[in-house]
PDB file of C-alpha atoms in Angstrom:
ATOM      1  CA  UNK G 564     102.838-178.241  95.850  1.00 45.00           C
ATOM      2  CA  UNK G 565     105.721-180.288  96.942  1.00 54.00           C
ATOM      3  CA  UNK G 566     107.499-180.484 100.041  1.00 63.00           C
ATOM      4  CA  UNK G 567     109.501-177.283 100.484  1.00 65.00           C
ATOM      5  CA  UNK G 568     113.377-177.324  99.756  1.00 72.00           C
ATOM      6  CA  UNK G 569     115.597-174.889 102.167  1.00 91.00           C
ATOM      7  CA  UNK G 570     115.618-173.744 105.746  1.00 97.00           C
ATOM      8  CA  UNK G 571     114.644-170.432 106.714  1.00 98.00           C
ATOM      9  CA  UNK G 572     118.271-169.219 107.839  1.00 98.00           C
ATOM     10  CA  UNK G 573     121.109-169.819 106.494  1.00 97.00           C
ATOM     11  CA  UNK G 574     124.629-169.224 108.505  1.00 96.00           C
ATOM     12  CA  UNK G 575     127.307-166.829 106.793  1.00 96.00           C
ATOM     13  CA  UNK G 576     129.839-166.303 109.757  1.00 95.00           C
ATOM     14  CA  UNK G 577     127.736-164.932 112.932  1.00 96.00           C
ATOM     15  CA  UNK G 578     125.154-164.020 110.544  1.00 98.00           C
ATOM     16  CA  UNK G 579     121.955-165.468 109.661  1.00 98.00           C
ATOM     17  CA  UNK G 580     120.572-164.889 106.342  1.00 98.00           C
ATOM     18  CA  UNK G 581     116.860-165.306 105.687  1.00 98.00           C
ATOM     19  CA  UNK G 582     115.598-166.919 102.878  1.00 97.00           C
ATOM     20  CA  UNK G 583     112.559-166.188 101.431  1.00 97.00           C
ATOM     21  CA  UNK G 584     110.460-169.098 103.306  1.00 97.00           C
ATOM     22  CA  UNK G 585     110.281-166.227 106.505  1.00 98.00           C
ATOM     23  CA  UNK G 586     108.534-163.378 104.377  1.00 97.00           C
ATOM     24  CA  UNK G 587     105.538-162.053 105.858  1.00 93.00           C
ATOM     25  CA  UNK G 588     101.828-161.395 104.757  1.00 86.00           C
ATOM     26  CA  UNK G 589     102.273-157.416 105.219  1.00 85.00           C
ATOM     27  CA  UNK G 590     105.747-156.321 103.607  1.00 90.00           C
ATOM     28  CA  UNK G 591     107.362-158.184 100.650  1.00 91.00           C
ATOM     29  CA  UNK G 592     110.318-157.481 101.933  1.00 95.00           C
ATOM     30  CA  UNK G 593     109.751-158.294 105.802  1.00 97.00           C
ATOM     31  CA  UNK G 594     109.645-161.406 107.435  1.00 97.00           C
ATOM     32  CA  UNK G 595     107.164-163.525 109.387  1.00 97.00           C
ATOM     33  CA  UNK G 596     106.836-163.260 113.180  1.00 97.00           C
ATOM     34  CA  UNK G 597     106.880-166.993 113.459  1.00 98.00           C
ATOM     35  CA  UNK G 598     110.275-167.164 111.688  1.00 98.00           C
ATOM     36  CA  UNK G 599     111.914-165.049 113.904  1.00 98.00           C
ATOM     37  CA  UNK G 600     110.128-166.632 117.085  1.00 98.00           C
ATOM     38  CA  UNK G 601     111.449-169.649 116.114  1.00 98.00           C
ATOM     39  CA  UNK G 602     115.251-168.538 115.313  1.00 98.00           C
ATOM     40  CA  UNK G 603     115.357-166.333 118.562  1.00 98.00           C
ATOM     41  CA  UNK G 604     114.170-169.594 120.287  1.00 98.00           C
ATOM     42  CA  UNK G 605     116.968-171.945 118.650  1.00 98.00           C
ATOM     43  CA  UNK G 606     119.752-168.992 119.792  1.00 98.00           C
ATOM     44  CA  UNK G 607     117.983-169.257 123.585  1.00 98.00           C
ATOM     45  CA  UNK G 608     117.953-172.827 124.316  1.00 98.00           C
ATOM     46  CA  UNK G 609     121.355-172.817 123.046  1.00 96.00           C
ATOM     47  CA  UNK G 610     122.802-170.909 126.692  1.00 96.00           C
ATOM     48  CA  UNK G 611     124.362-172.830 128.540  1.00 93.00           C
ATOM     49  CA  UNK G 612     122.837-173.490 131.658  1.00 92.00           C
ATOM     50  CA  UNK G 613     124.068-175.081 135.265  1.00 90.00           C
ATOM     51  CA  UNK G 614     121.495-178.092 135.449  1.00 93.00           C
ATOM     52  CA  UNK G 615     118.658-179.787 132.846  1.00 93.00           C
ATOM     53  CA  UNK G 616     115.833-176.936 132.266  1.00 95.00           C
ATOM     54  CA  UNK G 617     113.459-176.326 129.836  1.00 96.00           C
ATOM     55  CA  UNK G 618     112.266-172.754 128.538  1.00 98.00           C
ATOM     56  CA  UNK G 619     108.928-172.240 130.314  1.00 98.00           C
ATOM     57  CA  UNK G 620     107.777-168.645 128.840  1.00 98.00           C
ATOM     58  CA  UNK G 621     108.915-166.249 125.527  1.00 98.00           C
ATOM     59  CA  UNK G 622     107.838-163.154 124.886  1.00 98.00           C
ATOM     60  CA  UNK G 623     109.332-161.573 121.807  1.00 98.00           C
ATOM     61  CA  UNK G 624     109.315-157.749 121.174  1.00 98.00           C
ATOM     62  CA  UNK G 625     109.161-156.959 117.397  1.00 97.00           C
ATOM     63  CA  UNK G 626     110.480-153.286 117.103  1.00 97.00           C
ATOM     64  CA  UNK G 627     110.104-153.190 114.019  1.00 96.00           C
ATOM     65  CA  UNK G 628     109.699-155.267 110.550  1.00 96.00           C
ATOM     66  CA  UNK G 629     112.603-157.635 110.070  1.00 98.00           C
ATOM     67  CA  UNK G 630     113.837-157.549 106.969  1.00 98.00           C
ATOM     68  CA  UNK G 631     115.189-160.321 104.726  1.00 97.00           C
ATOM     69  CA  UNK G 632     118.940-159.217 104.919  1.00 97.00           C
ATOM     70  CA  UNK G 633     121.556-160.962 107.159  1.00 98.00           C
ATOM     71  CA  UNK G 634     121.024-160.532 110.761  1.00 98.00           C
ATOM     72  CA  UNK G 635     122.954-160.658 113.646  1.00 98.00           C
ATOM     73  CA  UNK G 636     121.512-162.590 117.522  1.00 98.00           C
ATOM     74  CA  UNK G 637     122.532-162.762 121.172  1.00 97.00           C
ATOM     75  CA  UNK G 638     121.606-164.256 123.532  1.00 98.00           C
ATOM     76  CA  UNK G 639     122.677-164.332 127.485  1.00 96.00           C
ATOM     77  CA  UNK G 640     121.619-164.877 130.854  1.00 97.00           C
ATOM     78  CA  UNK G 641     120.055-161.849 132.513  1.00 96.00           C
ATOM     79  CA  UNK G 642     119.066-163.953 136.110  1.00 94.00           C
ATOM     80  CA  UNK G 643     121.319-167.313 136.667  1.00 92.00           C
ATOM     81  CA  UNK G 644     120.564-170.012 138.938  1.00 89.00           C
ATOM     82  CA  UNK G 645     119.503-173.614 138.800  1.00 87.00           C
ATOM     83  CA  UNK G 646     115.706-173.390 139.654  1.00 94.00           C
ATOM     84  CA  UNK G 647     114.600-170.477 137.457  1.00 97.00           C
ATOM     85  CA  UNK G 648     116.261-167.973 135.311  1.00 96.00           C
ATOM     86  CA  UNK G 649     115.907-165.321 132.815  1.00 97.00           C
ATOM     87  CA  UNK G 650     117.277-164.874 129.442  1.00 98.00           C
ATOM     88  CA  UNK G 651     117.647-161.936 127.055  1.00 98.00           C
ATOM     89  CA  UNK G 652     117.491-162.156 123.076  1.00 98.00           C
ATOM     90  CA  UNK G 653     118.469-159.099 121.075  1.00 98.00           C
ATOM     91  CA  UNK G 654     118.141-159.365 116.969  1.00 98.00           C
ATOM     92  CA  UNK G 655     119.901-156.686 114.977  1.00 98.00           C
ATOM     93  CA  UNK G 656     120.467-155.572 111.421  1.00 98.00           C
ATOM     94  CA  UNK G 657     124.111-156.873 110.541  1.00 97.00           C
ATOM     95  CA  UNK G 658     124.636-153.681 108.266  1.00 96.00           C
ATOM     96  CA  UNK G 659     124.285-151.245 110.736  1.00 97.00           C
ATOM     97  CA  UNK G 660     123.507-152.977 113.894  1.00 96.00           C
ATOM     98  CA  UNK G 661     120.157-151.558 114.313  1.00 98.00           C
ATOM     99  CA  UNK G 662     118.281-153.439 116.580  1.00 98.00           C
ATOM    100  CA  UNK G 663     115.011-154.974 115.345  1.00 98.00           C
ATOM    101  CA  UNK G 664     113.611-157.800 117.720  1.00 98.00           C
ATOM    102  CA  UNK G 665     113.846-157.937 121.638  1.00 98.00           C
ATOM    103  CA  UNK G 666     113.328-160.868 123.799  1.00 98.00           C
ATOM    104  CA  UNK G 667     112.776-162.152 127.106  1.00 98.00           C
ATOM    105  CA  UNK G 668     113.105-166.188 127.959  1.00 98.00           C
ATOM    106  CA  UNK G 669     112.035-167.630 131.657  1.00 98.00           C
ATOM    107  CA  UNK G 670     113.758-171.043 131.641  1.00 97.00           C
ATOM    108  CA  UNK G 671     112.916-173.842 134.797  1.00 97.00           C
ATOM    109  CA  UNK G 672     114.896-176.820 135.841  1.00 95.00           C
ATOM    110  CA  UNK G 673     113.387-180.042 134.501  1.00 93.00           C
ATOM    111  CA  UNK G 674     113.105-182.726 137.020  1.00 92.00           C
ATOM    112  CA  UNK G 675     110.875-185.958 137.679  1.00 91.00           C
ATOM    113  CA  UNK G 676     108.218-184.794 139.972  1.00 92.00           C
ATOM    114  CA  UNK G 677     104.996-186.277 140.965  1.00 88.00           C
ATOM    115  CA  UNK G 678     102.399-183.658 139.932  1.00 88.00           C
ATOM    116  CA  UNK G 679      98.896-184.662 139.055  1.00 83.00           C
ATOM    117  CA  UNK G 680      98.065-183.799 135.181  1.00 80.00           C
ATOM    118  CA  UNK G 681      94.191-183.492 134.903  1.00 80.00           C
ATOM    119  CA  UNK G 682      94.970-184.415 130.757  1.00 76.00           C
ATOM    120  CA  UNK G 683      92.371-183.080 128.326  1.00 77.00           C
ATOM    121  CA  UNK G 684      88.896-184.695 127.786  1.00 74.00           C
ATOM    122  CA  UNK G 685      89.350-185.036 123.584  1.00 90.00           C
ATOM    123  CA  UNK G 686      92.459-183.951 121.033  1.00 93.00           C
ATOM    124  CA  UNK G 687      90.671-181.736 118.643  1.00 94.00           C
ATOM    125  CA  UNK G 688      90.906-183.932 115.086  1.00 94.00           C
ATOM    126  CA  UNK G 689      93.533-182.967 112.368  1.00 94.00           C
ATOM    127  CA  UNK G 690      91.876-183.081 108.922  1.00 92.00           C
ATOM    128  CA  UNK G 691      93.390-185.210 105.841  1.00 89.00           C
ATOM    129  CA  UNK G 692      95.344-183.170 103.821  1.00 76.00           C
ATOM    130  CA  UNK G 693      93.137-183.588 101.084  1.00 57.00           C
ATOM    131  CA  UNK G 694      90.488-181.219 103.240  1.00 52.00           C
ATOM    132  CA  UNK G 695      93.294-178.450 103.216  1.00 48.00           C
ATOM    133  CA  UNK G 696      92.718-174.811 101.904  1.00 49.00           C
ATOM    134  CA  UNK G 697      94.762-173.298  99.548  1.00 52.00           C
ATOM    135  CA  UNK G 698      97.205-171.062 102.010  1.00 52.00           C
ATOM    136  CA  UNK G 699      98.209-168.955  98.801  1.00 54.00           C
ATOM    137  CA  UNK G 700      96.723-167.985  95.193  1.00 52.00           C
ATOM    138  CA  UNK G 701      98.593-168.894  91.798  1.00 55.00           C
ATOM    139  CA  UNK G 702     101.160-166.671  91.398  1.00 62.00           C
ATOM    140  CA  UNK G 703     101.668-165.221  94.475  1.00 74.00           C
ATOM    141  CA  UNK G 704     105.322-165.048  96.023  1.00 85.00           C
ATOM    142  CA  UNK G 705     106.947-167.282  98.166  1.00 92.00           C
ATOM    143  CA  UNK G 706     106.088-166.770 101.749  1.00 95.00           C
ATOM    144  CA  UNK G 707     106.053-168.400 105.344  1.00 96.00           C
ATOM    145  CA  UNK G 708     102.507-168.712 105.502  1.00 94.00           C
ATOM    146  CA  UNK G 709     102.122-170.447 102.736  1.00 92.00           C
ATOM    147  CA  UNK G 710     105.474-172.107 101.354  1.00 94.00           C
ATOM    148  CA  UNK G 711     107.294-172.922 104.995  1.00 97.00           C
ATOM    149  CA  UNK G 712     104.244-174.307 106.858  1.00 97.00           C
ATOM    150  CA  UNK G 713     101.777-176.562 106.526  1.00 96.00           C
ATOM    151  CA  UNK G 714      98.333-175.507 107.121  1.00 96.00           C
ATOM    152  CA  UNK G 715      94.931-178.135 108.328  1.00 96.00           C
ATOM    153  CA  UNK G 716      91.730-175.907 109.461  1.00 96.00           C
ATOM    154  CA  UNK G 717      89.757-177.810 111.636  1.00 95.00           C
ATOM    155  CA  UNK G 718      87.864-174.818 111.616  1.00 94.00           C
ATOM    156  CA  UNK G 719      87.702-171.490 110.200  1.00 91.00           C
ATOM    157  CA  UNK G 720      90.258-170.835 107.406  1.00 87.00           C
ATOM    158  CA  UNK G 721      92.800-168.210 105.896  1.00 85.00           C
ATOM    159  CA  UNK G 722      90.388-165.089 105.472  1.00 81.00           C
ATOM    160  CA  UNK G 723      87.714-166.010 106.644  1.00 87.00           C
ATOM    161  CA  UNK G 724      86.829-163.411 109.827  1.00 91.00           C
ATOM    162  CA  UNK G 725      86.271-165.291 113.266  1.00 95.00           C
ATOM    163  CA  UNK G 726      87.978-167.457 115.864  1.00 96.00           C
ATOM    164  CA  UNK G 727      89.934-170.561 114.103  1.00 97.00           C
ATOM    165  CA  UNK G 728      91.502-173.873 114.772  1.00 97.00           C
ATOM    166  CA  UNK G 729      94.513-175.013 112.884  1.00 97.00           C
ATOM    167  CA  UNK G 730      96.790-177.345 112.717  1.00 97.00           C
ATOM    168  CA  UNK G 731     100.174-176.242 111.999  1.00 97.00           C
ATOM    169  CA  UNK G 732     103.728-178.048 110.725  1.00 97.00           C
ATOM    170  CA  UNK G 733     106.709-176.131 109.909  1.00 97.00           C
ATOM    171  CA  UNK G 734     107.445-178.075 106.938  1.00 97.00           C
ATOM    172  CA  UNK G 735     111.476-176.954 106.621  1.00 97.00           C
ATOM    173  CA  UNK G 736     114.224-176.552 109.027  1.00 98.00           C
ATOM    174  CA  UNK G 737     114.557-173.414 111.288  1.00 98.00           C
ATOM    175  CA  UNK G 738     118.271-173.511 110.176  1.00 97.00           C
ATOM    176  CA  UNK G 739     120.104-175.565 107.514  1.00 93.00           C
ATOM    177  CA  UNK G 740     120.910-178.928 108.588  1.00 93.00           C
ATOM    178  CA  UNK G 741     119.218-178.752 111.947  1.00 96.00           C
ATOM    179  CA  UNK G 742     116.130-180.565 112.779  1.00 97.00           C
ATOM    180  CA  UNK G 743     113.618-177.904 114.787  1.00 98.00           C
ATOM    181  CA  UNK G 744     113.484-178.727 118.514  1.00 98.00           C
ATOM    182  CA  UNK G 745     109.981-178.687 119.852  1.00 98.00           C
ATOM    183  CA  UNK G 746     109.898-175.299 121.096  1.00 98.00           C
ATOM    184  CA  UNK G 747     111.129-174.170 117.441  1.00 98.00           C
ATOM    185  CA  UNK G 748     108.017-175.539 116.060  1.00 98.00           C
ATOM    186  CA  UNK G 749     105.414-174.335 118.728  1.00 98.00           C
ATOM    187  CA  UNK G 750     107.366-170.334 118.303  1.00 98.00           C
ATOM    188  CA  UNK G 751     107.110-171.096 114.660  1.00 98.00           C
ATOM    189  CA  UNK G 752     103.040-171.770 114.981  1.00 98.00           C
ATOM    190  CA  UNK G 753     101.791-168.940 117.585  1.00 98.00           C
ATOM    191  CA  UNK G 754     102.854-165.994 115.842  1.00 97.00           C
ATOM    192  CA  UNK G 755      99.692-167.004 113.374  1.00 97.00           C
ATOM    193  CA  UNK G 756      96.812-166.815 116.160  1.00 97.00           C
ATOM    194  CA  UNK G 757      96.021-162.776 115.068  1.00 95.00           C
ATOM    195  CA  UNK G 758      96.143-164.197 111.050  1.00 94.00           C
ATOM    196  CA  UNK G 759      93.765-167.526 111.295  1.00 95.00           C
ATOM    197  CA  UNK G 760      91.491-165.773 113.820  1.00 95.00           C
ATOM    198  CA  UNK G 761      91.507-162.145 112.384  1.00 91.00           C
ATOM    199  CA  UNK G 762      87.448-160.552 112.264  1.00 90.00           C
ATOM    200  CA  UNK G 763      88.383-158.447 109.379  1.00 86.00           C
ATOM    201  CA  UNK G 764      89.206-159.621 106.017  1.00 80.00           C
ATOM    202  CA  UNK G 765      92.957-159.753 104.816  1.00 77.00           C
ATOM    203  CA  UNK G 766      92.252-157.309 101.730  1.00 78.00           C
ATOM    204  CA  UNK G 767      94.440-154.410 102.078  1.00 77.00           C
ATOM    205  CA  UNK G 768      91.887-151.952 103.641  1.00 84.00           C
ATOM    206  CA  UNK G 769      92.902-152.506 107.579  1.00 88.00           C
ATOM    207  CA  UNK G 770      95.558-153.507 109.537  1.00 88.00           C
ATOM    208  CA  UNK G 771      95.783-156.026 112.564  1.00 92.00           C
ATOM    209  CA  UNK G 772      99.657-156.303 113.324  1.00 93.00           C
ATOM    210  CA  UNK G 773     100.816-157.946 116.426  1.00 95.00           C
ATOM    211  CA  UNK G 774     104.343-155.765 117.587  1.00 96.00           C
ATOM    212  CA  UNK G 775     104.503-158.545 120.326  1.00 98.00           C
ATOM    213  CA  UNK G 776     104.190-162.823 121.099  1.00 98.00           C
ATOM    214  CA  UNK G 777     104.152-164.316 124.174  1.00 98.00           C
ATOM    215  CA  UNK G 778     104.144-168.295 124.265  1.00 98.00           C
ATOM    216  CA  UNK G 779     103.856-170.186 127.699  1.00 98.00           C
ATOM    217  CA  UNK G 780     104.601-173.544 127.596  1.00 98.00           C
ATOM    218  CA  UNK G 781     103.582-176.092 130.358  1.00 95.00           C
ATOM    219  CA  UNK G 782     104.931-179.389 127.731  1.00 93.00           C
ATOM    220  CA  UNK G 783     107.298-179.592 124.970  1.00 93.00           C
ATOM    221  CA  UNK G 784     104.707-180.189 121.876  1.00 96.00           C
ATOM    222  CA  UNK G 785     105.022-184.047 120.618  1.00 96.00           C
ATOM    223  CA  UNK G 786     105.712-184.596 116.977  1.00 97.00           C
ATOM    224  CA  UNK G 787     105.734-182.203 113.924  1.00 98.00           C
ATOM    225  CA  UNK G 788     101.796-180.777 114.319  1.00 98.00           C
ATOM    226  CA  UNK G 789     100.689-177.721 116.428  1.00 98.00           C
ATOM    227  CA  UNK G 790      97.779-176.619 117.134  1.00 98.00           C
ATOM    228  CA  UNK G 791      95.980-172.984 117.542  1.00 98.00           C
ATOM    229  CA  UNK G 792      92.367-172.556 118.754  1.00 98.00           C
ATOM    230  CA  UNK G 793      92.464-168.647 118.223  1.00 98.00           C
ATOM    231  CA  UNK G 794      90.178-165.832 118.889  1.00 98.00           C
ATOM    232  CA  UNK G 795      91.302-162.501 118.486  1.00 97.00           C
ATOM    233  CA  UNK G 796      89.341-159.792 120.340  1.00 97.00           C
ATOM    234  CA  UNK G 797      89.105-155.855 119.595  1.00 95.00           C
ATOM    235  CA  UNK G 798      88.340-152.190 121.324  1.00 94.00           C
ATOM    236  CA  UNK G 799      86.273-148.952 119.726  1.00 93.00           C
ATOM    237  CA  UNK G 800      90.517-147.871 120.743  1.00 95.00           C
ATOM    238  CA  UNK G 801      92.526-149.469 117.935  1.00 95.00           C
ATOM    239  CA  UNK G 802      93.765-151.782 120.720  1.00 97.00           C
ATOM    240  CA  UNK G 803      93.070-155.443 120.466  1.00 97.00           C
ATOM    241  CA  UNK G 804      94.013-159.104 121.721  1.00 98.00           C
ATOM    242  CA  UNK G 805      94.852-162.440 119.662  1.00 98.00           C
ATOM    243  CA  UNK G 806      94.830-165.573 122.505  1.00 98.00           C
ATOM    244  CA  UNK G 807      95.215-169.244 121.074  1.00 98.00           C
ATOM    245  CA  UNK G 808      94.950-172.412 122.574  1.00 98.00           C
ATOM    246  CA  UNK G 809      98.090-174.438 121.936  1.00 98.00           C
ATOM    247  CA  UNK G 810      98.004-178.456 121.562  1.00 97.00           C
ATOM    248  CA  UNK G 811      99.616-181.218 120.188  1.00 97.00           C
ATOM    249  CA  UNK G 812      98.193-184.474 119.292  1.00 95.00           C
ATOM    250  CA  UNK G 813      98.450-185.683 122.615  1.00 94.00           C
ATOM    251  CA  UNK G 814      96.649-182.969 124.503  1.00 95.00           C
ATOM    252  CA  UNK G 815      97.355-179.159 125.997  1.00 96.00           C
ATOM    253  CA  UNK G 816     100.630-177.427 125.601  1.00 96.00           C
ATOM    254  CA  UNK G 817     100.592-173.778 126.471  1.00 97.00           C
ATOM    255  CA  UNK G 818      99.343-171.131 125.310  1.00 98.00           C
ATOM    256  CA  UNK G 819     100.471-167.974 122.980  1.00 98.00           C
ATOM    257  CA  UNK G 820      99.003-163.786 123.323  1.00 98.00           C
ATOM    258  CA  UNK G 821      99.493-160.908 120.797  1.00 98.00           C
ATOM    259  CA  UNK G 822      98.827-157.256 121.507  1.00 98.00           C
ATOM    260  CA  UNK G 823      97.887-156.187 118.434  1.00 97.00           C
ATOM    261  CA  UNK G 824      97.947-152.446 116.445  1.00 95.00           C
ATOM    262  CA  UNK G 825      94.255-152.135 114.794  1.00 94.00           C
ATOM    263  CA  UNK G 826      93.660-149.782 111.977  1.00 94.00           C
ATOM    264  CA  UNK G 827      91.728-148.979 108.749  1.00 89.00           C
ATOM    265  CA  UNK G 828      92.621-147.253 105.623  1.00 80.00           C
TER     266      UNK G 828
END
């Protein structure tokens, strides 16, 4: 497969239409969680704001699935000042204006300050390409997981149950014409900690759906490659945890959490 053609949102007037690069793994007709991270995160660093900052912290609400029709975002400042402040998100249906997506930004000033940085011992390797599993079988729609992103296990791989490190590249733009902005692609990776790292197999007969994604970032990720060192972790409740590691190819950059829904058929 060649390099993808198309973004994964398209403007038509203040609305954003979805292609089908941002459908999901559970609902033809929904889209990805990492899509949507990393739109709601283009429509947040775009607020204005009184000095240089950087957005430290996202955690994104998904009510419910997001569906590929046009959508309507907002975005605005819930706490101003020029240290720290707060920033809402709210992603809505443009038909009817129901709302589908929350979210809730923490922003800091950026400033040269003289803070040791213990650094990290090794950068986990990123395989050749030719090393890289098949994200997707013949004949199977197009989809974010497999058409929109590039995928490089270092370990673990797509269905295989247990913890998982991957390199991931968002291989398109967030929106048409745009070149992602670092935080774009690290929202764009985290959302797939639960999928890589999942202990069940991704056959139909359970369920392990994260309604949430928080992503802290300490650094803006260097070049196009994130990666996730995920392990997701489950109750006897139906209640369970994906957690993932998040580096670039210089080091540590944050890391992402999903609550997640667990169930069987």
């Amino acid at each position: 497969m060649g390099e993808p053609q198309g973004a994964l949102y398209v403007a038509d007037g203040d609305a954003w239409v979805p292609s089908e690069l941002t459908r999901g793994p559970w609902d033809p007709g929904a889209q990805h969680g990492g899509a949507v991270a990393a739109l709601v995160v283009r429509e947040l660093e775009r607020v204005e704001a009184p000095v240089p900052t950087r957005l430290a912290r996202l955690t994104l609400e998904l009510l419910r699935p997001v569906p590929l029709e046009p959508l309507l975002l907002d975005a605005q400042v819930v706490r101003p000042g020029a240290r720290v402040g707060l920033l809402d998100a709210e992603l809505r249906r443009a038909e009817d204006g129901e709302r589908l997506a929350l979210a809730r930004a923490l922003r800091i000033r950026t400033a040269e300050v003289d803070f040791p940085d213990p650094g990290d011992a090794e950068v986990p390797e990123l395989p050749p390409r030719a090393d890289a599993p098949q994200a997707t079988l013949p004949g199977a729609p197009v989809a974010y997981h497999s058409h929109a992103t590039e995928h490089r296990f270092l370990r673990g791989v797509f269905g295989e149950p247990g913890p998982a490190f991957d390199w991931i590249r968002l291989a398109v733009p967030v929106v048409e014409g745009e070149e992602p902005s670092p935080w774009q692609r690290a929202a764009a990776a985290a959302d797939f900690g639960n999928g890589i790292s999942a202990l069940v197999p991704f056959d139909g007969s359970t369920v392990f759906i994260n309604p949430d994604l928080t992503v802290h970032l300490w650094r803006a990720p260097v070049g196009e490659w994130v990666g996730l060192d995920a392990t997701t972790r489950t109750s006897p409740t139906g209640v369970g945890l994906a957690e993932s590691a998040l580096w670039d190819r210089t080091g540590r950059i944050g890391r992402s959490l999903q609550s997640l829904y667990l169930d069987r058929f």
